[in-house]
Amino acid sequence: DIQMTQSPSSLSASVGDRVTITCRASQSIRGQLNWYQQIPGKAPKLLIYAASDLQSGVPSRFSGSGSGTDFTLTISSLQPEDFATYYCQQSYSVSLTFGGGTKVEIK
Amino acid sequence: QVQLQESGPGLVKPSETLSLTCTVSGDSISSNRHYWGWIRQPPRKGLEWIGSGYYSGSDYSGGTHYNPSLKSRVTISVDTSKNHFSLKLTSVTAADTAVYYCARHVGSGDYFDYWGQGTLVTVSS
């Protein structure tokens, strides 16, 4: 299986901050990386697919970048509704795997 | 609007079989446009993909992909007449306690764009 490692595992930030979350794959996955947001008690929500494509309806303050083994999710100006846990997921291998998550908390 | 809804027992005894169904509205499972998948999340832990299936026109057997760590215990099947798909997980233990989500799996990119709300299944005697 391809292992996905996210960092940090948690972070504290304020409304308006720029936030960057990193996801690293154990081998090259080219650009086949997706990002999800999960609010407590809710199902995950797709934010970004294919490393940098914004899912329809997702605010433009969310962006993704990277290729190969290193990827980032950036929130340009953190909003109150963005406090959640974020997961990356690789789609290079037929055996799909998720990262461990990054919890974004209010400072 | 595509919607998915999981249903099934919330409590399963150890060594027995966990069975869940996902009813889809707003899309047709038999349209061959997408895969349909299951993902689980143990309490206070991350997400684990269980498997996904694709309606091949006759049955699901030719188009299923399973997590290797669960493959020996998992079956995903589809009932096109009811527009729903199902998960069976055999020989469950406490480690299988989790919230189980069904989701639409976009085959062209292998990501999940619509999710059910999730259902908690507890394995306990």
PDB file of C-alpha atoms in Angstrom:
ATOM      1  CA  ASP A   1       0.000   0.000   0.000  1.00  0.00           C
ATOM      2  CA  ILE A   2       1.035   3.590  -0.564  1.00  0.00           C
ATOM      3  CA  GLN A   3       1.386   5.357   2.792  1.00  0.00           C
ATOM      4  CA  MET A   4       0.165   8.934   3.111  1.00  0.00           C
ATOM      5  CA  THR A   5       1.634  11.118   5.851  1.00  0.00           C
ATOM      6  CA  GLN A   6       0.108  14.461   6.765  1.00  0.00           C
ATOM      7  CA  SER A   7       1.736  17.235   8.728  1.00  0.00           C
ATOM      8  CA  PRO A   8       1.098  18.731  11.085  1.00  0.00           C
ATOM      9  CA  SER A   9      -1.382  16.427  12.782  1.00  0.00           C
ATOM     10  CA  SER A  10      -3.021  19.499  14.301  1.00  0.00           C
ATOM     11  CA  LEU A  11      -2.617  23.247  14.225  1.00  0.00           C
ATOM     12  CA  SER A  12      -4.143  26.304  15.853  1.00  0.00           C
ATOM     13  CA  ALA A  13      -4.955  29.330  13.751  1.00  0.00           C
ATOM     14  CA  SER A  14      -7.041  32.476  13.801  1.00  0.00           C
ATOM     15  CA  VAL A  15      -9.741  33.676  11.458  1.00  0.00           C
ATOM     16  CA  GLY A  16      -8.057  35.361   8.510  1.00  0.00           C
ATOM     17  CA  ASP A  17      -4.830  33.362   8.772  1.00  0.00           C
ATOM     18  CA  ARG A  18      -3.247  31.627   5.815  1.00  0.00           C
ATOM     19  CA  VAL A  19      -3.031  27.900   6.560  1.00  0.00           C
ATOM     20  CA  THR A  20      -0.957  25.273   4.777  1.00  0.00           C
ATOM     21  CA  ILE A  21      -1.273  21.513   5.275  1.00  0.00           C
ATOM     22  CA  THR A  22       1.226  19.055   3.822  1.00  0.00           C
ATOM     23  CA  CYS A  23       0.696  15.515   2.568  1.00  0.00           C
ATOM     24  CA  ARG A  24       3.579  13.235   1.601  1.00  0.00           C
ATOM     25  CA  ALA A  25       3.275   9.931  -0.256  1.00  0.00           C
ATOM     26  CA  SER A  26       5.600   6.967   0.315  1.00  0.00           C
ATOM     27  CA  GLN A  27       6.197   6.791  -3.456  1.00  0.00           C
ATOM     28  CA  SER A  28       5.414   8.959  -6.414  1.00  0.00           C
ATOM     29  CA  ILE A  29       1.702   9.282  -7.095  1.00  0.00           C
ATOM     30  CA  ARG A  30       2.137  11.804  -9.877  1.00  0.00           C
ATOM     31  CA  GLY A  31      -0.791  14.252  -9.467  1.00  0.00           C
ATOM     32  CA  GLN A  32      -3.312  11.772  -8.158  1.00  0.00           C
ATOM     33  CA  LEU A  33      -4.081  13.338  -4.827  1.00  0.00           C
ATOM     34  CA  ASN A  34      -7.405  14.463  -3.374  1.00  0.00           C
ATOM     35  CA  TRP A  35      -8.355  16.537  -0.329  1.00  0.00           C
ATOM     36  CA  TYR A  36     -11.396  16.289   1.941  1.00  0.00           C
ATOM     37  CA  GLN A  37     -12.756  18.371   4.817  1.00  0.00           C
ATOM     38  CA  GLN A  38     -14.560  16.730   7.723  1.00  0.00           C
ATOM     39  CA  ILE A  39     -16.529  18.694  10.282  1.00  0.00           C
ATOM     40  CA  PRO A  40     -17.123  16.733  13.517  1.00  0.00           C
ATOM     41  CA  GLY A  41     -20.140  14.466  13.264  1.00  0.00           C
ATOM     42  CA  LYS A  42     -20.400  14.924   9.508  1.00  0.00           C
ATOM     43  CA  ALA A  43     -19.305  13.010   6.452  1.00  0.00           C
ATOM     44  CA  PRO A  44     -16.145  14.089   4.636  1.00  0.00           C
ATOM     45  CA  LYS A  45     -16.578  16.630   1.853  1.00  0.00           C
ATOM     46  CA  LEU A  46     -14.471  16.661  -1.314  1.00  0.00           C
ATOM     47  CA  LEU A  47     -12.519  19.904  -1.697  1.00  0.00           C
ATOM     48  CA  ILE A  48      -9.793  19.279  -4.268  1.00  0.00           C
ATOM     49  CA  TYR A  49      -9.194  16.460  -6.757  1.00  0.00           C
ATOM     50  CA  ALA A  50      -6.242  15.693  -9.017  1.00  0.00           C
ATOM     51  CA  ALA A  51      -3.988  17.737  -6.716  1.00  0.00           C
ATOM     52  CA  SER A  52      -5.250  21.164  -7.771  1.00  0.00           C
ATOM     53  CA  ASP A  53      -8.748  21.009  -9.261  1.00  0.00           C
ATOM     54  CA  LEU A  54     -11.361  22.717  -7.112  1.00  0.00           C
ATOM     55  CA  GLN A  55     -14.555  20.722  -6.644  1.00  0.00           C
ATOM     56  CA  SER A  56     -17.685  22.558  -7.766  1.00  0.00           C
ATOM     57  CA  GLY A  57     -19.128  24.752  -5.027  1.00  0.00           C
ATOM     58  CA  VAL A  58     -15.955  24.865  -2.928  1.00  0.00           C
ATOM     59  CA  PRO A  59     -14.794  28.415  -2.057  1.00  0.00           C
ATOM     60  CA  SER A  60     -11.793  29.715  -3.975  1.00  0.00           C
ATOM     61  CA  ARG A  61      -9.853  30.322  -0.749  1.00  0.00           C
ATOM     62  CA  PHE A  62      -9.037  26.602  -0.898  1.00  0.00           C
ATOM     63  CA  SER A  63      -6.245  25.570  -3.254  1.00  0.00           C
ATOM     64  CA  GLY A  64      -4.055  22.542  -3.782  1.00  0.00           C
ATOM     65  CA  SER A  65      -0.660  22.021  -5.324  1.00  0.00           C
ATOM     66  CA  GLY A  66       2.080  19.453  -5.710  1.00  0.00           C
ATOM     67  CA  SER A  67       3.065  16.387  -7.666  1.00  0.00           C
ATOM     68  CA  GLY A  68       5.156  13.286  -7.168  1.00  0.00           C
ATOM     69  CA  THR A  69       5.361  12.743  -3.423  1.00  0.00           C
ATOM     70  CA  ASP A  70       4.737  16.172  -1.887  1.00  0.00           C
ATOM     71  CA  PHE A  71       1.435  18.028  -1.860  1.00  0.00           C
ATOM     72  CA  THR A  72      -0.091  20.995  -0.049  1.00  0.00           C
ATOM     73  CA  LEU A  73      -3.567  22.247   0.743  1.00  0.00           C
ATOM     74  CA  THR A  74      -3.741  25.985   1.365  1.00  0.00           C
ATOM     75  CA  ILE A  75      -6.546  28.006   2.869  1.00  0.00           C
ATOM     76  CA  SER A  76      -5.788  31.599   1.942  1.00  0.00           C
ATOM     77  CA  SER A  77      -7.899  33.270   4.641  1.00  0.00           C
ATOM     78  CA  LEU A  78      -9.297  30.972   7.295  1.00  0.00           C
ATOM     79  CA  GLN A  79     -13.008  31.360   7.966  1.00  0.00           C
ATOM     80  CA  PRO A  80     -14.983  30.177  11.022  1.00  0.00           C
ATOM     81  CA  GLU A  81     -16.579  27.356   9.021  1.00  0.00           C
ATOM     82  CA  ASP A  82     -13.130  26.017   8.046  1.00  0.00           C
ATOM     83  CA  PHE A  83     -12.298  24.683  11.486  1.00  0.00           C
ATOM     84  CA  ALA A  84     -12.343  20.961  10.750  1.00  0.00           C
ATOM     85  CA  THR A  85     -10.124  17.975  10.045  1.00  0.00           C
ATOM     86  CA  TYR A  86      -8.578  17.687   6.597  1.00  0.00           C
ATOM     87  CA  TYR A  87      -7.599  14.417   4.899  1.00  0.00           C
ATOM     88  CA  CYS A  88      -5.587  13.691   1.797  1.00  0.00           C
ATOM     89  CA  GLN A  89      -6.229  10.562  -0.296  1.00  0.00           C
ATOM     90  CA  GLN A  90      -4.107   9.063  -3.034  1.00  0.00           C
ATOM     91  CA  SER A  91      -5.745   7.679  -6.163  1.00  0.00           C
ATOM     92  CA  TYR A  92      -2.612   6.447  -7.938  1.00  0.00           C
ATOM     93  CA  SER A  93      -2.866   2.893  -6.639  1.00  0.00           C
ATOM     94  CA  VAL A  94      -5.975   0.751  -7.062  1.00  0.00           C
ATOM     95  CA  SER A  95      -5.769   0.302  -3.285  1.00  0.00           C
ATOM     96  CA  LEU A  96      -6.894   3.756  -2.174  1.00  0.00           C
ATOM     97  CA  THR A  97      -5.400   5.180   1.018  1.00  0.00           C
ATOM     98  CA  PHE A  98      -5.962   8.251   3.167  1.00  0.00           C
ATOM     99  CA  GLY A  99      -3.624  10.334   5.254  1.00  0.00           C
ATOM    100  CA  GLY A 100      -4.040  10.445   9.014  1.00  0.00           C
ATOM    101  CA  GLY A 101      -5.693  13.856   9.025  1.00  0.00           C
ATOM    102  CA  THR A 102      -4.842  17.389  10.119  1.00  0.00           C
ATOM    103  CA  LYS A 103      -7.106  19.015  12.670  1.00  0.00           C
ATOM    104  CA  VAL A 104      -7.416  22.791  12.311  1.00  0.00           C
ATOM    105  CA  GLU A 105      -8.436  24.375  15.610  1.00  0.00           C
ATOM    106  CA  ILE A 106      -9.272  27.876  16.712  1.00  0.00           C
ATOM    107  CA  LYS A 107      -6.431  29.770  18.362  1.00  0.00           C
TER     108      LYS A 107
ATOM    109  CA  GLN B   1     -28.892  16.316  -6.313  1.00  0.00           C
ATOM    110  CA  VAL B   2     -27.210  12.991  -5.583  1.00  0.00           C
ATOM    111  CA  GLN B   3     -27.956  11.583  -2.146  1.00  0.00           C
ATOM    112  CA  LEU B   4     -26.819   8.407  -0.429  1.00  0.00           C
ATOM    113  CA  GLN B   5     -28.232   6.861   2.726  1.00  0.00           C
ATOM    114  CA  GLU B   6     -26.778   3.973   4.707  1.00  0.00           C
ATOM    115  CA  SER B   7     -28.985   1.528   6.575  1.00  0.00           C
ATOM    116  CA  GLY B   8     -28.443  -1.585   8.644  1.00  0.00           C
ATOM    117  CA  PRO B   9     -27.981  -2.874  12.185  1.00  0.00           C
ATOM    118  CA  GLY B  10     -26.080  -0.672  14.595  1.00  0.00           C
ATOM    119  CA  LEU B  11     -24.921  -3.602  16.704  1.00  0.00           C
ATOM    120  CA  VAL B  12     -23.275  -6.799  15.496  1.00  0.00           C
ATOM    121  CA  LYS B  13     -21.921  -9.648  17.605  1.00  0.00           C
ATOM    122  CA  PRO B  14     -18.290 -10.742  17.304  1.00  0.00           C
ATOM    123  CA  SER B  15     -17.677 -13.420  14.633  1.00  0.00           C
ATOM    124  CA  GLU B  16     -20.922 -12.546  12.856  1.00  0.00           C
ATOM    125  CA  THR B  17     -21.447 -10.726   9.542  1.00  0.00           C
ATOM    126  CA  LEU B  18     -21.916  -6.981   9.245  1.00  0.00           C
ATOM    127  CA  SER B  19     -24.420  -6.087   6.514  1.00  0.00           C
ATOM    128  CA  LEU B  20     -25.159  -2.569   5.324  1.00  0.00           C
ATOM    129  CA  THR B  21     -27.091  -1.129   2.402  1.00  0.00           C
ATOM    130  CA  CYS B  22     -26.659   2.214   0.662  1.00  0.00           C
ATOM    131  CA  THR B  23     -29.677   3.607  -1.150  1.00  0.00           C
ATOM    132  CA  VAL B  24     -28.883   6.080  -3.919  1.00  0.00           C
ATOM    133  CA  SER B  25     -31.146   8.836  -5.211  1.00  0.00           C
ATOM    134  CA  GLY B  26     -30.435  11.365  -7.928  1.00  0.00           C
ATOM    135  CA  ASP B  27     -28.239   8.965  -9.898  1.00  0.00           C
ATOM    136  CA  SER B  28     -28.565   5.482 -11.330  1.00  0.00           C
ATOM    137  CA  ILE B  29     -26.245   2.708 -10.196  1.00  0.00           C
ATOM    138  CA  SER B  30     -26.826   0.881 -13.479  1.00  0.00           C
ATOM    139  CA  SER B  31     -25.707   3.838 -15.591  1.00  0.00           C
ATOM    140  CA  ASN B  32     -22.075   2.584 -15.548  1.00  0.00           C
ATOM    141  CA  ARG B  33     -20.788   6.137 -15.035  1.00  0.00           C
ATOM    142  CA  HIS B  34     -19.364   5.643 -11.565  1.00  0.00           C
ATOM    143  CA  TYR B  35     -18.110   3.203  -8.996  1.00  0.00           C
ATOM    144  CA  TRP B  36     -19.861   2.956  -5.631  1.00  0.00           C
ATOM    145  CA  GLY B  37     -17.796   2.574  -2.515  1.00  0.00           C
ATOM    146  CA  TRP B  38     -17.594   2.051   1.217  1.00  0.00           C
ATOM    147  CA  ILE B  39     -15.272   3.866   3.629  1.00  0.00           C
ATOM    148  CA  ARG B  40     -15.113   3.471   7.400  1.00  0.00           C
ATOM    149  CA  GLN B  41     -13.848   5.533  10.318  1.00  0.00           C
ATOM    150  CA  PRO B  42     -13.181   3.972  13.741  1.00  0.00           C
ATOM    151  CA  PRO B  43     -14.023   6.239  16.688  1.00  0.00           C
ATOM    152  CA  ARG B  44     -11.574   9.174  16.915  1.00  0.00           C
ATOM    153  CA  LYS B  45      -9.494   7.787  14.042  1.00  0.00           C
ATOM    154  CA  GLY B  46      -8.963   8.412  10.353  1.00  0.00           C
ATOM    155  CA  LEU B  47     -10.597   7.146   7.191  1.00  0.00           C
ATOM    156  CA  GLU B  48     -10.115   3.688   5.691  1.00  0.00           C
ATOM    157  CA  TRP B  49     -11.309   2.707   2.233  1.00  0.00           C
ATOM    158  CA  ILE B  50     -13.045  -0.694   2.318  1.00  0.00           C
ATOM    159  CA  GLY B  51     -13.796  -1.246  -1.345  1.00  0.00           C
ATOM    160  CA  SER B  52     -15.670  -0.091  -4.429  1.00  0.00           C
ATOM    161  CA  GLY B  53     -17.772  -1.739  -7.080  1.00  0.00           C
ATOM    162  CA  TYR B  54     -18.833  -0.990 -10.624  1.00  0.00           C
ATOM    163  CA  TYR B  55     -22.005  -2.210 -12.269  1.00  0.00           C
ATOM    164  CA  SER B  56     -20.729  -4.223 -15.236  1.00  0.00           C
ATOM    165  CA  GLY B  57     -24.099  -4.932 -16.781  1.00  0.00           C
ATOM    166  CA  SER B  58     -24.690  -8.354 -15.286  1.00  0.00           C
ATOM    167  CA  ASP B  59     -23.306  -8.328 -11.770  1.00  0.00           C
ATOM    168  CA  TYR B  60     -20.732  -6.570  -9.690  1.00  0.00           C
ATOM    169  CA  SER B  61     -18.168  -9.329  -9.617  1.00  0.00           C
ATOM    170  CA  GLY B  62     -16.125  -8.121 -12.574  1.00  0.00           C
ATOM    171  CA  GLY B  63     -15.702  -4.588 -11.338  1.00  0.00           C
ATOM    172  CA  THR B  64     -14.939  -4.715  -7.656  1.00  0.00           C
ATOM    173  CA  HIS B  65     -11.797  -3.498  -5.893  1.00  0.00           C
ATOM    174  CA  TYR B  66     -11.158  -4.175  -2.237  1.00  0.00           C
ATOM    175  CA  ASN B  67      -8.704  -2.988   0.374  1.00  0.00           C
ATOM    176  CA  PRO B  68      -6.134  -5.815   0.506  1.00  0.00           C
ATOM    177  CA  SER B  69      -6.266  -5.856   4.304  1.00  0.00           C
ATOM    178  CA  LEU B  70     -10.001  -6.605   4.233  1.00  0.00           C
ATOM    179  CA  LYS B  71     -10.369  -8.431   0.935  1.00  0.00           C
ATOM    180  CA  SER B  72     -10.830 -11.903   2.425  1.00  0.00           C
ATOM    181  CA  ARG B  73     -13.836 -10.739   4.458  1.00  0.00           C
ATOM    182  CA  VAL B  74     -15.551  -8.184   2.194  1.00  0.00           C
ATOM    183  CA  THR B  75     -18.205  -8.423  -0.496  1.00  0.00           C
ATOM    184  CA  ILE B  76     -19.801  -5.474  -2.285  1.00  0.00           C
ATOM    185  CA  SER B  77     -22.867  -6.141  -4.387  1.00  0.00           C
ATOM    186  CA  VAL B  78     -25.543  -4.166  -6.196  1.00  0.00           C
ATOM    187  CA  ASP B  79     -29.312  -4.360  -6.654  1.00  0.00           C
ATOM    188  CA  THR B  80     -30.158  -2.234  -9.681  1.00  0.00           C
ATOM    189  CA  SER B  81     -33.904  -2.791  -9.230  1.00  0.00           C
ATOM    190  CA  LYS B  82     -33.704  -0.941  -5.916  1.00  0.00           C
ATOM    191  CA  ASN B  83     -30.839   1.368  -6.937  1.00  0.00           C
ATOM    192  CA  HIS B  84     -28.838   0.376  -3.926  1.00  0.00           C
ATOM    193  CA  PHE B  85     -25.557  -1.361  -3.167  1.00  0.00           C
ATOM    194  CA  SER B  86     -24.504  -3.397  -0.191  1.00  0.00           C
ATOM    195  CA  LEU B  87     -21.556  -4.251   2.008  1.00  0.00           C
ATOM    196  CA  LYS B  88     -20.970  -7.535   3.789  1.00  0.00           C
ATOM    197  CA  LEU B  89     -18.055  -7.922   6.196  1.00  0.00           C
ATOM    198  CA  THR B  90     -17.662 -11.369   7.730  1.00  0.00           C
ATOM    199  CA  SER B  91     -16.101 -12.551  10.987  1.00  0.00           C
ATOM    200  CA  VAL B  92     -16.203  -9.150  12.637  1.00  0.00           C
ATOM    201  CA  THR B  93     -14.277  -8.207  15.772  1.00  0.00           C
ATOM    202  CA  ALA B  94     -14.223  -5.132  17.988  1.00  0.00           C
ATOM    203  CA  ALA B  95     -11.664  -3.644  15.585  1.00  0.00           C
ATOM    204  CA  ASP B  96     -14.444  -3.368  12.994  1.00  0.00           C
ATOM    205  CA  THR B  97     -16.400  -0.927  15.170  1.00  0.00           C
ATOM    206  CA  ALA B  98     -16.634   2.252  13.135  1.00  0.00           C
ATOM    207  CA  VAL B  99     -18.816   4.741  11.341  1.00  0.00           C
ATOM    208  CA  TYR B 100     -19.417   3.271   7.889  1.00  0.00           C
ATOM    209  CA  TYR B 101     -19.903   5.644   4.953  1.00  0.00           C
ATOM    210  CA  CYS B 102     -21.079   4.879   1.460  1.00  0.00           C
ATOM    211  CA  ALA B 103     -19.966   7.200  -1.309  1.00  0.00           C
ATOM    212  CA  ARG B 104     -20.021   7.734  -5.052  1.00  0.00           C
ATOM    213  CA  HIS B 105     -16.591   6.880  -6.424  1.00  0.00           C
ATOM    214  CA  VAL B 106     -15.652   8.872  -9.523  1.00  0.00           C
ATOM    215  CA  GLY B 107     -13.797   6.310 -11.599  1.00  0.00           C
ATOM    216  CA  SER B 108     -11.939   8.766 -13.817  1.00  0.00           C
ATOM    217  CA  GLY B 109     -10.107  10.159 -10.808  1.00  0.00           C
ATOM    218  CA  ASP B 110     -10.743   7.647  -8.047  1.00  0.00           C
ATOM    219  CA  TYR B 111     -12.121  10.144  -5.567  1.00  0.00           C
ATOM    220  CA  PHE B 112     -15.397  10.304  -3.655  1.00  0.00           C
ATOM    221  CA  ASP B 113     -17.665  13.212  -4.533  1.00  0.00           C
ATOM    222  CA  TYR B 114     -20.921  12.387  -2.739  1.00  0.00           C
ATOM    223  CA  TRP B 115     -21.139  10.728   0.670  1.00  0.00           C
ATOM    224  CA  GLY B 116     -23.852   9.308   2.879  1.00  0.00           C
ATOM    225  CA  GLN B 117     -24.209  10.669   6.391  1.00  0.00           C
ATOM    226  CA  GLY B 118     -22.609   7.557   7.870  1.00  0.00           C
ATOM    227  CA  THR B 119     -23.871   4.900  10.242  1.00  0.00           C
ATOM    228  CA  LEU B 120     -22.182   3.712  13.430  1.00  0.00           C
ATOM    229  CA  VAL B 121     -21.754  -0.038  13.705  1.00  0.00           C
ATOM    230  CA  THR B 122     -20.611  -1.390  17.056  1.00  0.00           C
ATOM    231  CA  VAL B 123     -19.246  -4.913  17.374  1.00  0.00           C
ATOM    232  CA  SER B 124     -20.034  -6.211  20.834  1.00  0.00           C
ATOM    233  CA  SER B 125     -21.604  -9.186  22.513  1.00  0.00           C
TER     234      SER B 125
END
